[in-house]
């Protein structure tokens, strides 16, 4: 009879441990879900910023044909800066 009681006690202990582990995993899951929501919101903001930069680039390129050489060089420098920024944010999005 004592063996049965010991087995029951061990089972109860294992059940308690599993319940506590389940609670821990549930809390971790909730935290990760929140982090995913934040990451998705940041991703949307970055995508909007990239889209705005691409539109700016397109708008600027339309007027390039009427510029002199120094204006074109300055514009090219700005475009390169925008492209680096776009590439940076694309890299961030790919890693998210």
Coordinates of N, CA, C and O in Angstrom, one line a residue:
X1 N 0.8 -1.2 0.0 CA 0.0 0.0 0.0 C 0.9 1.3 0.0 O 0.5 2.2 -0.6
X2 N 2.0 1.2 0.7 CA 2.9 2.3 0.8 C 3.5 2.6 -0.6 O 3.6 3.8 -1.0
X3 N 3.8 1.6 -1.4 CA 4.3 1.8 -2.7 C 3.3 2.5 -3.6 O 3.7 3.4 -4.4
X4 N 2.1 2.1 -3.5 CA 1.0 2.8 -4.3 C 0.9 4.3 -3.9 O 0.8 5.1 -4.7
X5 N 1.0 4.6 -2.6 CA 0.9 6.0 -2.1 C 2.2 6.7 -2.6 O 2.0 7.9 -3.0
X6 N 3.3 6.1 -2.6 CA 4.5 6.8 -3.1 C 4.4 7.0 -4.6 O 4.8 8.1 -5.1
X7 N 3.9 6.1 -5.3 CA 3.7 6.3 -6.8 C 2.7 7.4 -7.1 O 2.9 8.2 -8.0
X8 N 1.6 7.4 -6.3 CA 0.6 8.5 -6.4 C 1.3 9.8 -6.1 O 1.1 10.8 -6.8
X9 N 2.1 9.9 -5.1 CA 2.8 11.1 -4.7 C 3.7 11.6 -5.8 O 3.8 12.8 -6.2
X10 N 4.5 10.6 -6.4 CA 5.4 11.0 -7.5 C 4.6 11.5 -8.7 O 5.0 12.4 -9.4
X11 N 3.5 10.8 -9.0 CA 2.6 11.2 -10.1 C 2.1 12.6 -9.9 O 2.1 13.5 -10.8
X12 N 1.6 12.9 -8.7 CA 1.1 14.2 -8.3 C 2.2 15.3 -8.5 O 2.0 16.4 -9.0
X13 N 3.4 14.9 -8.0 CA 4.5 15.8 -8.2 C 4.8 16.1 -9.6 O 5.1 17.3 -10.0
X14 N 4.9 15.1 -10.4 CA 5.1 15.2 -11.9 C 4.1 16.1 -12.5 O 4.3 16.9 -13.4
X15 N 2.8 15.8 -12.1 CA 1.7 16.6 -12.7 C 1.9 18.1 -12.3 O 1.7 19.0 -13.1
X16 N 2.2 18.3 -11.1 CA 2.5 19.7 -10.6 C 3.6 20.4 -11.4 O 3.5 21.5 -11.8
X17 N 4.7 19.6 -11.6 CA 5.8 20.2 -12.3 C 5.4 20.5 -13.8 O 5.8 21.5 -14.3
X18 N 4.6 19.6 -14.4 CA 4.2 19.8 -15.8 C 3.2 21.0 -15.8 O 3.3 21.8 -16.8
X19 N 2.4 21.2 -14.8 CA 1.5 22.3 -14.8 C 2.2 23.6 -14.7 O 2.0 24.6 -15.4
X20 N 3.2 23.6 -13.8 CA 4.1 24.8 -13.7 C 4.8 25.1 -14.9 O 4.9 26.3 -15.4
X21 N 5.3 24.1 -15.6 CA 6.1 24.3 -16.9 C 5.1 24.8 -17.9 O 5.5 25.7 -18.7
X22 N 3.9 24.3 -17.9 CA 2.9 24.8 -18.9 C 2.6 26.2 -18.7 O 2.5 27.0 -19.6
X23 N 2.5 26.6 -17.4 CA 2.3 28.0 -17.1 C 3.4 28.9 -17.5 O 3.2 30.0 -18.1
X24 N 4.6 28.4 -17.3 CA 5.8 29.2 -17.8 C 5.8 29.3 -19.3 O 6.0 30.4 -19.8
X25 N 5.5 28.3 -20.0 CA 5.5 28.3 -21.5 C 4.4 29.2 -22.0 O 4.6 30.0 -22.9
X26 N 3.3 29.2 -21.3 CA 2.2 30.1 -21.6 C 2.6 31.6 -21.5 O 2.3 32.4 -22.4
X27 N 3.3 31.9 -20.4 CA 3.7 33.3 -20.2 C 4.8 33.7 -21.3 O 4.7 34.8 -21.8
X28 N 5.7 32.8 -21.6 CA 6.7 33.0 -22.6 C 6.0 33.2 -23.9 O 6.4 34.1 -24.7
X29 N 5.0 32.4 -24.2 CA 4.3 32.5 -25.5 C 3.6 33.9 -25.6 O 3.6 34.5 -26.7
X30 N 3.0 34.3 -24.5 CA 2.3 35.6 -24.5 C 3.3 36.7 -24.8 O 3.0 37.7 -25.6
X31 N 4.5 36.7 -24.1 CA 5.5 37.7 -24.3 C 6.0 37.7 -25.8 O 6.2 38.7 -26.4
X32 N 6.2 36.5 -26.3 CA 6.7 36.4 -27.7 C 5.6 36.9 -28.7 O 6.0 37.6 -29.7
X33 N 4.4 36.7 -28.4 CA 3.3 37.2 -29.2 C 3.3 38.8 -29.2 O 3.1 39.4 -30.3
X34 N 3.5 39.3 -28.0 CA 3.6 40.8 -27.9 C 4.8 41.3 -28.7 O 4.7 42.3 -29.4
X35 N 5.9 40.6 -28.6 CA 7.1 41.0 -29.4 C 6.9 40.9 -30.9 O 7.4 41.8 -31.6
X36 N 6.2 39.9 -31.3 CA 5.8 39.8 -32.7 C 5.0 41.0 -33.2 O 5.2 41.5 -34.2
X37 N 4.0 41.3 -32.4 CA 3.2 42.5 -32.7 C 4.0 43.8 -32.8 O 3.8 44.5 -33.8
X38 N 4.9 44.0 -31.9 CA 5.8 45.2 -32.0 C 6.6 45.1 -33.2 O 6.8 46.1 -34.0
X39 N 7.2 43.9 -33.5 CA 8.1 43.8 -34.7 C 7.3 44.0 -36.0 O 7.8 44.7 -36.9
X40 N 6.0 43.5 -36.0 CA 5.2 43.7 -37.2 C 4.9 45.2 -37.4 O 4.8 45.7 -38.5
X41 N 4.6 45.9 -36.3 CA 4.3 47.3 -36.4 C 5.5 48.1 -36.9 O 5.4 49.0 -37.8
X42 N 6.7 47.7 -36.4 CA 7.9 48.4 -36.8 C 8.2 48.0 -38.3 O 8.6 48.9 -39.1
X43 N 7.9 46.8 -38.7 CA 8.1 46.4 -40.1 C 7.2 47.3 -41.0 O 7.6 47.7 -42.0
X44 N 5.9 47.5 -40.6 CA 5.0 48.3 -41.4 C 5.5 49.7 -41.5 O 5.4 50.3 -42.6
X45 N 6.0 50.2 -40.4 CA 6.6 51.6 -40.5 C 7.8 51.7 -41.4 O 7.9 52.6 -42.2
X46 N 8.6 50.7 -41.3 CA 9.8 50.7 -42.2 C 9.4 50.5 -43.7 O 10.0 51.2 -44.6
X47 N 8.4 49.7 -43.9 CA 7.9 49.6 -45.3 C 7.3 50.9 -45.8 O 7.6 51.3 -47.0
X48 N 6.6 51.6 -45.0 CA 6.1 52.9 -45.4 C 7.2 53.9 -45.6 O 7.1 54.6 -46.6
X49 N 8.2 53.8 -44.8 CA 9.4 54.7 -45.0 C 10.1 54.4 -46.3 O 10.5 55.3 -47.1
X50 N 10.3 53.1 -46.6 CA 10.9 52.7 -47.8 C 10.1 53.2 -49.0 O 10.6 53.7 -50.0
X51 N 8.8 53.0 -48.9 CA 7.9 53.4 -50.0 C 8.0 54.9 -50.3 O 8.1 55.4 -51.4
X52 N 8.0 55.7 -49.2 CA 8.2 57.2 -49.3 C 9.5 57.5 -49.9 O 9.6 58.4 -50.8
X53 N 10.6 56.9 -49.5 CA 11.9 57.1 -50.1 C 11.9 56.8 -51.6 O 12.5 57.5 -52.4
X54 N 11.3 55.7 -52.0 CA 11.2 55.3 -53.4 C 10.4 56.3 -54.2 O 10.8 56.6 -55.3
X55 N 9.3 56.8 -53.6 CA 8.6 57.9 -54.3 C 9.4 59.1 -54.5 O 9.3 59.8 -55.5
X56 N 10.1 59.5 -53.4 CA 10.9 60.7 -53.5 C 12.0 60.5 -54.6 O 12.2 61.4 -55.4
X57 N 12.6 59.4 -54.6 CA 13.6 59.1 -55.6 C 13.0 59.2 -57.0 O 13.6 59.8 -57.9
X58 N 11.8 58.6 -57.3 CA 11.2 58.7 -58.6 C 10.9 60.2 -58.9 O 11.1 60.6 -60.1
X59 N 10.3 60.9 -58.0 CA 10.0 62.3 -58.2 C 11.2 63.1 -58.6 O 11.2 64.0 -59.5
X60 N 12.3 62.8 -57.9 CA 13.5 63.6 -58.2 C 14.1 63.2 -59.5 O 14.7 64.1 -60.2
X61 N 14.0 62.0 -59.9 CA 14.6 61.5 -61.2 C 13.9 62.2 -62.4 O 14.5 62.4 -63.4
X62 N 12.6 62.5 -62.2 CA 11.8 63.1 -63.3 C 12.4 64.4 -63.7 O 12.5 64.7 -64.9
X63 N 12.9 65.2 -62.8 CA 13.4 66.5 -63.1 C 14.9 66.6 -63.5 O 15.4 67.6 -63.8
X64 N 15.5 65.5 -63.4 CA 17.0 65.4 -63.6 C 17.4 66.0 -65.0 O 18.4 66.6 -65.2
X65 N 16.6 65.7 -66.0 CA 17.0 66.1 -67.4 C 17.2 67.5 -67.6 O 17.9 67.9 -68.5
X66 N 16.6 68.4 -66.8 CA 16.8 69.8 -66.9 C 17.9 70.4 -66.1 O 18.1 71.6 -66.1
X67 N 18.6 69.6 -65.3 CA 19.6 70.1 -64.4 C 21.0 70.2 -65.1 O 21.3 69.5 -66.1
X68 N 21.8 71.1 -64.5 CA 23.2 71.2 -65.0 C 24.1 70.1 -64.3 O 23.6 69.4 -63.5
X69 N 25.3 70.0 -64.7 CA 26.2 68.9 -64.2 C 26.4 68.9 -62.7 O 26.3 67.8 -62.0
X70 N 26.5 70.1 -62.1 CA 26.7 70.1 -60.6 C 25.4 69.7 -59.9 O 25.5 69.0 -58.9
X71 N 24.3 70.1 -60.4 CA 23.0 69.6 -59.8 C 22.8 68.1 -60.0 O 22.4 67.5 -59.0
X72 N 23.2 67.6 -61.1 CA 23.1 66.1 -61.3 C 24.0 65.4 -60.3 O 23.7 64.4 -59.8
X73 N 25.2 65.9 -60.1 CA 26.2 65.3 -59.2 C 25.6 65.3 -57.8 O 25.7 64.3 -57.0
X74 N 25.1 66.4 -57.4 CA 24.5 66.5 -56.1 C 23.3 65.6 -55.9 O 23.1 64.9 -54.9
X75 N 22.5 65.5 -57.0 CA 21.4 64.6 -57.0 C 21.8 63.2 -56.9 O 21.2 62.4 -56.1
X76 N 22.8 62.8 -57.6 CA 23.4 61.5 -57.6 C 23.8 61.1 -56.2 O 23.6 60.0 -55.7
X77 N 24.5 62.0 -55.5 CA 24.9 61.8 -54.1 C 23.7 61.6 -53.2 O 23.7 60.7 -52.4
X78 N 22.6 62.3 -53.4 CA 21.4 62.2 -52.6 C 20.8 60.8 -52.9 O 20.4 60.1 -51.9
X79 N 20.7 60.4 -54.1 CA 20.2 59.1 -54.5 C 21.0 58.0 -53.9 O 20.4 57.1 -53.3
X80 N 22.3 58.1 -53.9 CA 23.1 57.1 -53.3 C 22.9 56.9 -51.8 O 22.8 55.8 -51.3
X81 N 22.7 58.1 -51.2 CA 22.4 58.1 -49.8 C 21.0 57.4 -49.5 O 20.9 56.6 -48.6
X82 N 20.0 57.7 -50.3 CA 18.7 57.1 -50.2 C 18.8 55.6 -50.5 O 18.2 54.8 -49.7
X83 N 19.5 55.2 -51.5 CA 19.7 53.8 -51.8 C 20.4 53.0 -50.6 O 19.9 51.9 -50.3
X84 N 21.4 53.6 -50.0 CA 22.0 53.0 -48.9 C 21.0 52.8 -47.7 O 21.0 51.8 -47.1
X85 N 20.2 53.9 -47.5 CA 19.2 53.8 -46.4 C 18.2 52.7 -46.8 O 17.8 51.9 -45.9
X86 N 17.7 52.6 -48.0 CA 16.8 51.6 -48.4 C 17.4 50.2 -48.2 O 16.7 49.3 -47.7
X87 N 18.6 50.1 -48.7 CA 19.2 48.8 -48.5 C 19.4 48.4 -47.0 O 19.2 47.2 -46.6
X88 N 19.7 49.4 -46.2 CA 19.8 49.1 -44.8 C 18.5 48.6 -44.2 O 18.4 47.6 -43.5
X89 N 17.4 49.3 -44.5 CA 16.1 48.9 -44.0 C 15.6 47.6 -44.6 O 14.9 46.8 -43.9
X90 N 15.9 47.3 -45.8 CA 15.6 46.0 -46.4 C 16.3 44.9 -45.6 O 15.8 43.9 -45.4
X91 N 17.6 45.2 -45.3 CA 18.3 44.2 -44.5 C 17.7 44.0 -43.1 O 17.6 42.9 -42.6
X92 N 17.2 45.1 -42.5 CA 16.5 45.0 -41.2 C 15.2 44.2 -41.4 O 14.9 43.3 -40.6
X93 N 14.5 44.4 -42.5 CA 13.2 43.7 -42.7 C 13.5 42.2 -42.9 O 12.8 41.3 -42.4
X94 N 14.6 41.9 -43.7 CA 14.9 40.5 -43.9 C 15.3 39.8 -42.6 O 15.0 38.6 -42.5
X95 N 15.9 40.4 -41.7 CA 16.3 39.8 -40.5 C 15.2 39.7 -39.5 O 15.3 39.0 -38.5
X96 N 14.1 40.4 -39.7 CA 12.9 40.4 -38.8 C 12.1 39.1 -38.9 O 12.0 38.5 -39.9

